[in-house]
Short mmCIF file of C-alpha atoms and ligand atoms in Angstrom, two decimals:
data_model
loop_
_atom_site.label_atom_id
_atom_site.label_comp_id
_atom_site.label_asym_id
_atom_site.label_seq_id
_atom_site.Cartn_x
_atom_site.Cartn_y
_atom_site.Cartn_z
CA UNK A 1 134.65 93.01 98.51
CA UNK A 2 135.79 93.07 102.13
CA UNK A 3 135.57 89.84 104.15
CA UNK A 4 135.39 89.38 107.90
CA UNK A 5 139.00 88.09 107.86
CA UNK A 6 140.15 91.39 106.32
CA UNK A 7 139.07 93.20 109.49
CA UNK A 8 141.61 93.64 112.29
CA UNK A 9 140.02 92.39 115.47
CA UNK A 10 142.05 94.73 117.67
CA UNK A 11 140.74 97.96 116.14
CA UNK A 12 137.07 97.26 115.58
CA UNK A 13 135.27 100.55 116.38
CA UNK A 14 133.60 100.15 119.76
CA UNK A 15 130.81 102.55 118.83
CA UNK A 16 129.33 103.00 115.36
CA UNK A 17 126.67 105.67 114.78
CA UNK A 18 124.57 105.59 111.62
CA UNK A 19 122.49 108.23 109.85
CA UNK A 20 120.11 105.89 108.02
CA UNK A 21 119.17 107.91 104.97
CA UNK A 22 117.61 107.15 101.60
CA UNK A 23 114.49 105.11 102.43
CA UNK A 24 112.21 107.48 100.51
CA UNK A 25 114.38 107.59 97.38
CA UNK A 26 114.81 103.80 97.45
CA UNK A 27 111.03 103.35 97.40
CA UNK A 28 110.35 106.08 94.85
CA UNK A 29 112.91 104.57 92.44
CA UNK A 30 110.70 101.49 92.36
CA UNK A 31 107.50 103.48 91.96
CA UNK A 32 106.47 102.65 95.53
CA UNK A 33 105.27 104.73 98.45
CA UNK A 34 107.93 106.24 100.78
CA UNK A 35 106.56 104.14 103.66
CA UNK A 36 107.58 100.99 101.79
CA UNK A 37 111.15 102.30 101.96
CA UNK A 38 110.87 102.81 105.72
CA UNK A 39 109.53 99.25 106.11
CA UNK A 40 112.57 97.92 104.27
CA UNK A 41 114.64 100.24 106.47
CA UNK A 42 113.42 98.35 109.54
CA UNK A 43 114.64 95.08 107.97
CA UNK A 44 118.04 96.69 107.44
CA UNK A 45 118.05 97.78 111.10
CA UNK A 46 117.43 94.17 112.16
CA UNK A 47 120.23 92.84 109.94
CA UNK A 48 122.66 95.59 110.97
CA UNK A 49 122.13 94.75 114.64
CA UNK A 50 122.92 91.09 113.87
CA UNK A 51 125.99 92.09 111.87
CA UNK A 52 127.29 94.28 114.73
CA UNK A 53 126.97 91.37 117.17
CA UNK A 54 128.83 89.06 114.73
CA UNK A 55 131.61 91.58 114.15
CA UNK A 56 132.02 92.51 117.82
CA UNK A 57 130.89 96.14 117.79
CA UNK A 58 129.79 97.14 121.33
CA UNK A 59 127.55 100.20 120.66
CA UNK A 60 125.38 100.96 117.64
CA UNK A 61 123.55 104.31 117.54
CA UNK A 62 120.76 104.67 114.98
CA UNK A 63 119.25 108.02 113.97
CA UNK A 64 115.65 106.89 113.59
CA UNK A 65 113.71 110.15 113.79
CA UNK A 66 114.98 113.70 114.20
CA UNK A 67 113.36 116.68 115.91
CA UNK A 68 113.04 118.13 112.38
CA UNK A 69 111.27 114.98 111.09
CA UNK A 70 108.14 116.08 113.03
CA UNK A 71 107.67 118.59 110.18
CA UNK A 72 107.12 115.86 107.57
CA UNK A 73 103.72 115.06 106.13
CA UNK A 74 101.54 113.88 109.07
CA UNK A 75 100.74 110.61 107.25
CA UNK A 76 104.45 109.80 106.97
CA UNK A 77 105.04 110.75 110.62
CA UNK A 78 102.24 108.48 111.84
CA UNK A 79 103.38 105.63 109.58
CA UNK A 80 106.90 105.96 111.03
CA UNK A 81 105.52 105.91 114.59
CA UNK A 82 103.55 102.75 113.74
CA UNK A 83 106.74 101.21 112.41
CA UNK A 84 108.66 101.99 115.59
CA UNK A 85 105.89 100.36 117.61
CA UNK A 86 105.90 97.36 115.25
CA UNK A 87 109.64 97.10 115.86
CA UNK A 88 109.23 97.12 119.65
CA UNK A 89 106.45 94.56 119.65
CA UNK A 90 108.07 92.15 117.19
CA UNK A 91 111.70 92.51 118.28
CA UNK A 92 111.67 92.86 122.07
CA UNK A 93 111.92 89.10 122.80
CA UNK A 94 114.39 88.49 120.03
CA UNK A 95 116.69 91.32 121.13
CA UNK A 96 116.53 90.11 124.72
CA UNK A 97 117.26 86.51 123.71
CA UNK A 98 120.32 87.73 121.85
CA UNK A 99 121.63 89.59 124.92
CA UNK A 100 121.16 93.01 123.29
CA UNK A 101 120.55 96.09 125.42
CA UNK A 102 118.45 98.94 124.01
CA UNK A 103 118.65 102.58 125.09
CA UNK A 104 116.93 105.66 123.71
CA UNK A 105 117.98 109.27 123.37
CA UNK A 106 115.88 112.23 122.27
CA UNK A 107 112.91 114.25 123.38
CA UNK A 108 110.74 111.25 124.22
CA UNK A 109 108.03 113.50 125.73
CA UNK A 110 107.00 114.29 122.13
CA UNK A 111 106.03 110.64 121.48
CA UNK A 112 102.53 109.25 121.98
CA UNK A 113 101.99 107.28 125.20
CA UNK A 114 101.82 104.01 123.22
CA UNK A 115 105.07 104.67 121.42
CA UNK A 116 106.89 105.80 124.57
CA UNK A 117 105.58 102.87 126.63
CA UNK A 118 106.57 100.33 123.96
CA UNK A 119 110.04 101.79 123.91
CA UNK A 120 110.26 101.88 127.72
CA UNK A 121 109.23 98.22 127.92
CA UNK A 122 112.01 97.30 125.47
CA UNK A 123 114.54 99.36 127.45
CA UNK A 124 113.49 97.87 130.81
CA UNK A 125 113.47 94.30 129.55
CA UNK A 126 116.92 94.48 127.96
CA UNK A 127 118.70 96.74 130.44
CA UNK A 128 121.08 94.11 131.85
CA UNK A 129 122.15 92.67 128.48
CA UNK A 130 125.77 92.92 127.43
CA UNK A 131 126.46 91.67 123.85
CA UNK A 132 125.67 94.98 122.13
CA UNK A 133 124.01 98.24 123.14
CA UNK A 134 121.68 99.67 120.51
CA UNK A 135 120.96 103.36 121.02
CA UNK A 136 117.83 104.52 119.23
CA UNK A 137 117.76 108.27 118.60
CA UNK A 138 114.07 109.10 118.44
CA UNK A 139 112.73 112.64 118.26
CA UNK A 140 116.41 113.46 118.67
CA UNK A 141 118.30 116.60 117.74
CA UNK A 142 121.75 117.45 118.97
CA UNK A 143 120.91 121.13 119.45
CA UNK A 144 117.91 120.07 121.53
CA UNK A 145 120.12 117.73 123.60
CA UNK A 146 122.75 120.41 124.21
CA UNK A 147 120.15 123.07 125.05
CA UNK A 148 118.42 120.66 127.42
CA UNK A 149 121.78 119.88 129.08
CA UNK A 150 122.57 123.61 129.34
CA UNK A 151 119.27 124.24 131.14
CA UNK A 152 119.98 121.58 133.77
CA UNK A 153 123.56 122.80 134.01
CA UNK A 154 122.45 126.41 134.61
CA UNK A 155 119.96 125.26 137.21
CA UNK A 156 122.69 123.30 139.06
CA UNK A 157 124.94 126.37 139.02
CA UNK A 158 122.05 128.48 140.35
CA UNK A 159 121.37 125.99 143.12
CA UNK A 160 125.09 125.75 143.91
CA UNK A 161 125.20 122.02 143.07
CA UNK A 162 128.26 122.83 140.96
CA UNK A 163 130.76 125.64 141.26
CA UNK A 164 131.20 127.75 138.12
CA UNK A 165 134.98 127.84 138.64
CA UNK A 166 135.32 124.06 138.38
CA UNK A 167 133.48 123.66 135.08
CA UNK A 168 135.28 121.86 132.29
CA UNK A 169 134.29 119.85 129.20
CA UNK A 170 133.89 116.64 131.16
CA UNK A 171 131.51 118.25 133.64
CA UNK A 172 129.40 119.80 130.88
CA UNK A 173 129.36 116.54 128.88
CA UNK A 174 128.04 114.72 131.94
CA UNK A 175 124.75 116.59 131.39
CA UNK A 176 124.26 115.14 127.89
CA UNK A 177 121.81 112.26 127.54
CA UNK A 178 124.47 109.97 126.11
CA UNK A 179 126.76 110.47 129.09
CA UNK A 180 123.93 110.02 131.54
CA UNK A 181 123.24 106.66 129.89
CA UNK A 182 126.96 105.71 129.93
CA UNK A 183 127.21 105.70 126.13
CA UNK A 184 130.77 106.46 124.95
CA UNK A 185 131.40 108.83 122.04
CA UNK A 186 131.19 107.24 118.57
CA UNK A 187 134.40 106.10 116.87
CA UNK A 188 132.84 105.88 113.42
CA UNK A 189 129.88 107.75 111.95
CA UNK A 190 128.33 106.33 108.78
CA UNK A 191 125.83 108.17 106.59
CA UNK A 192 124.12 106.40 103.71
CA UNK A 193 122.54 107.78 100.52
CA UNK A 194 125.24 110.06 99.14
CA UNK A 195 124.46 113.01 101.42
CA UNK A 196 127.39 114.73 103.12
CA UNK A 197 125.73 116.23 106.19
CA UNK A 198 125.53 115.51 109.90
CA UNK A 199 121.91 116.72 110.19
CA UNK A 200 122.00 117.59 113.89
CA UNK A 201 123.16 114.12 115.04
CA UNK A 202 125.47 113.77 118.08
CA UNK A 203 127.30 117.03 117.29
CA UNK A 204 129.22 117.16 120.57
CA UNK A 205 129.93 113.42 120.67
CA UNK A 206 131.41 113.08 117.16
CA UNK A 207 134.16 115.66 117.77
CA UNK A 208 136.80 112.99 117.05
CA UNK A 209 134.78 110.35 115.20
CA UNK A 210 135.88 109.20 111.77
CA UNK A 211 133.25 110.01 109.14
CA UNK A 212 132.26 107.59 106.37
CA UNK A 213 129.82 108.41 103.58
CA UNK A 214 128.42 105.90 101.13
CA UNK A 215 126.05 106.28 98.20
CA UNK A 216 124.23 103.06 99.15
CA UNK A 217 120.63 103.80 100.18
CA UNK A 218 119.72 102.58 103.67
CA UNK A 219 117.44 99.68 102.55
CA UNK A 220 120.36 98.33 100.46
CA UNK A 221 122.90 98.64 103.31
CA UNK A 222 124.13 95.25 104.56
CA UNK A 223 126.92 93.43 106.37
CA UNK A 224 129.29 93.76 103.38
CA UNK A 225 128.80 97.52 103.38
CA UNK A 226 129.37 97.63 107.13
CA UNK A 227 132.61 95.65 106.78
CA UNK A 228 133.69 98.05 104.02
CA UNK A 229 133.12 101.03 106.33
CA UNK A 230 135.03 99.35 109.18
CA UNK A 231 137.90 98.45 106.84
CA UNK A 232 138.07 102.07 105.66
CA UNK A 233 138.04 103.25 109.29
CA UNK A 234 140.92 100.89 110.10
CA UNK A 235 142.99 102.53 107.37
CA UNK A 236 142.72 105.93 109.05
CA UNK A 237 145.18 107.35 111.58
CA UNK A 238 143.27 108.74 114.54
CA UNK A 239 145.45 111.53 115.85
CA UNK A 240 143.09 113.27 118.27
CA UNK A 241 144.86 116.57 117.52
CA UNK A 242 148.39 115.17 117.88
CA UNK A 243 150.98 114.88 115.09
CA UNK A 244 151.98 111.57 113.50
CA UNK A 245 155.42 111.85 115.16
CA UNK A 246 153.85 112.21 118.59
CA UNK A 247 151.77 109.09 117.97
CA UNK A 248 154.84 106.98 117.10
CA UNK A 249 156.60 107.84 120.41
C1 LIG B 1 115.61 108.80 106.26
O1 LIG B 1 115.22 108.45 104.97
C2 LIG B 1 115.03 107.88 107.21
C3 LIG B 1 114.17 108.19 108.21
C4 LIG B 1 113.68 109.55 108.46
C5 LIG B 1 113.63 107.16 109.08
C6 LIG B 1 114.59 106.09 109.48
C7 LIG B 1 113.79 105.04 110.07
C8 LIG B 1 113.94 103.73 109.86
C9 LIG B 1 115.03 103.10 109.10
C10 LIG B 1 112.92 102.88 110.45
C11 LIG B 1 113.25 102.02 111.59
C12 LIG B 1 114.14 102.40 112.65
C13 LIG B 1 114.19 101.72 113.83
C14 LIG B 1 115.22 102.04 114.81
C15 LIG B 1 113.25 100.65 114.15
P1 LIG B 1 114.42 109.52 104.13
O2 LIG B 1 112.97 109.27 104.32
O3 LIG B 1 114.85 110.90 104.50
O4 LIG B 1 114.87 109.16 102.68
P2 LIG B 1 115.05 110.17 101.47
O5 LIG B 1 116.17 111.10 101.84
O6 LIG B 1 115.41 109.26 100.35
O7 LIG B 1 113.75 110.87 101.28
#
């Protein structure tokens, strides 16, 4: 078991992104409905936010609903939307009281007015908070985000807002939702439930993130598991394309 004291304070990842997977299997293993797993998943979200504040993580990105998740059974989709709204209504004051800022990425136009307005209220209320920024990826897909950025980018080239000869990675990245919301790239990406995929999450932004996979299902994820992931991350050498010798210099 990893304890808080085993974690080096100097190298705590500033931004942790999580693919919260395994709610359905967790529920089915107990003979319960998949929605029950998602409900427990919300509890884990609450506890993970608390754990990130305690540990000193500055950004936590949560993959709550992908562009592909719209293809699930309509009953599951509407139950998930209800759960998101439940989260906004029950957690807004609490998050604000704890100095937590909430941001959202994704194609929010796809959400119902109620769901979008609940989210917007949470974002507006918490926008000046500084302890931790929680980024909720809702109706999010990285290919959608990049395509959306490319459209705006092309339009700015067309309208001569930017000059094609000056384009570089930084300029293109400034069109991504994350950059427009001042969210840095993740340092550590965690995926639960023994699946080894990225599933269209932050593809551009995780170029140099460390990846951590665990077989724990999302409803069973907790602070101990988070500390384990951070401890593992701290044992890695982040070279960003350089050699070990270059890093020592
Ligand atoms: C994946 O498990 C999980 C989801 C599609 C939904 C994640 C949503 C939550 C944890 C709810 C709350 C989130 C917020 C931010 C309030 P799965 O259904 O694919 O599980 P399976 O792979 O076992 O079927």
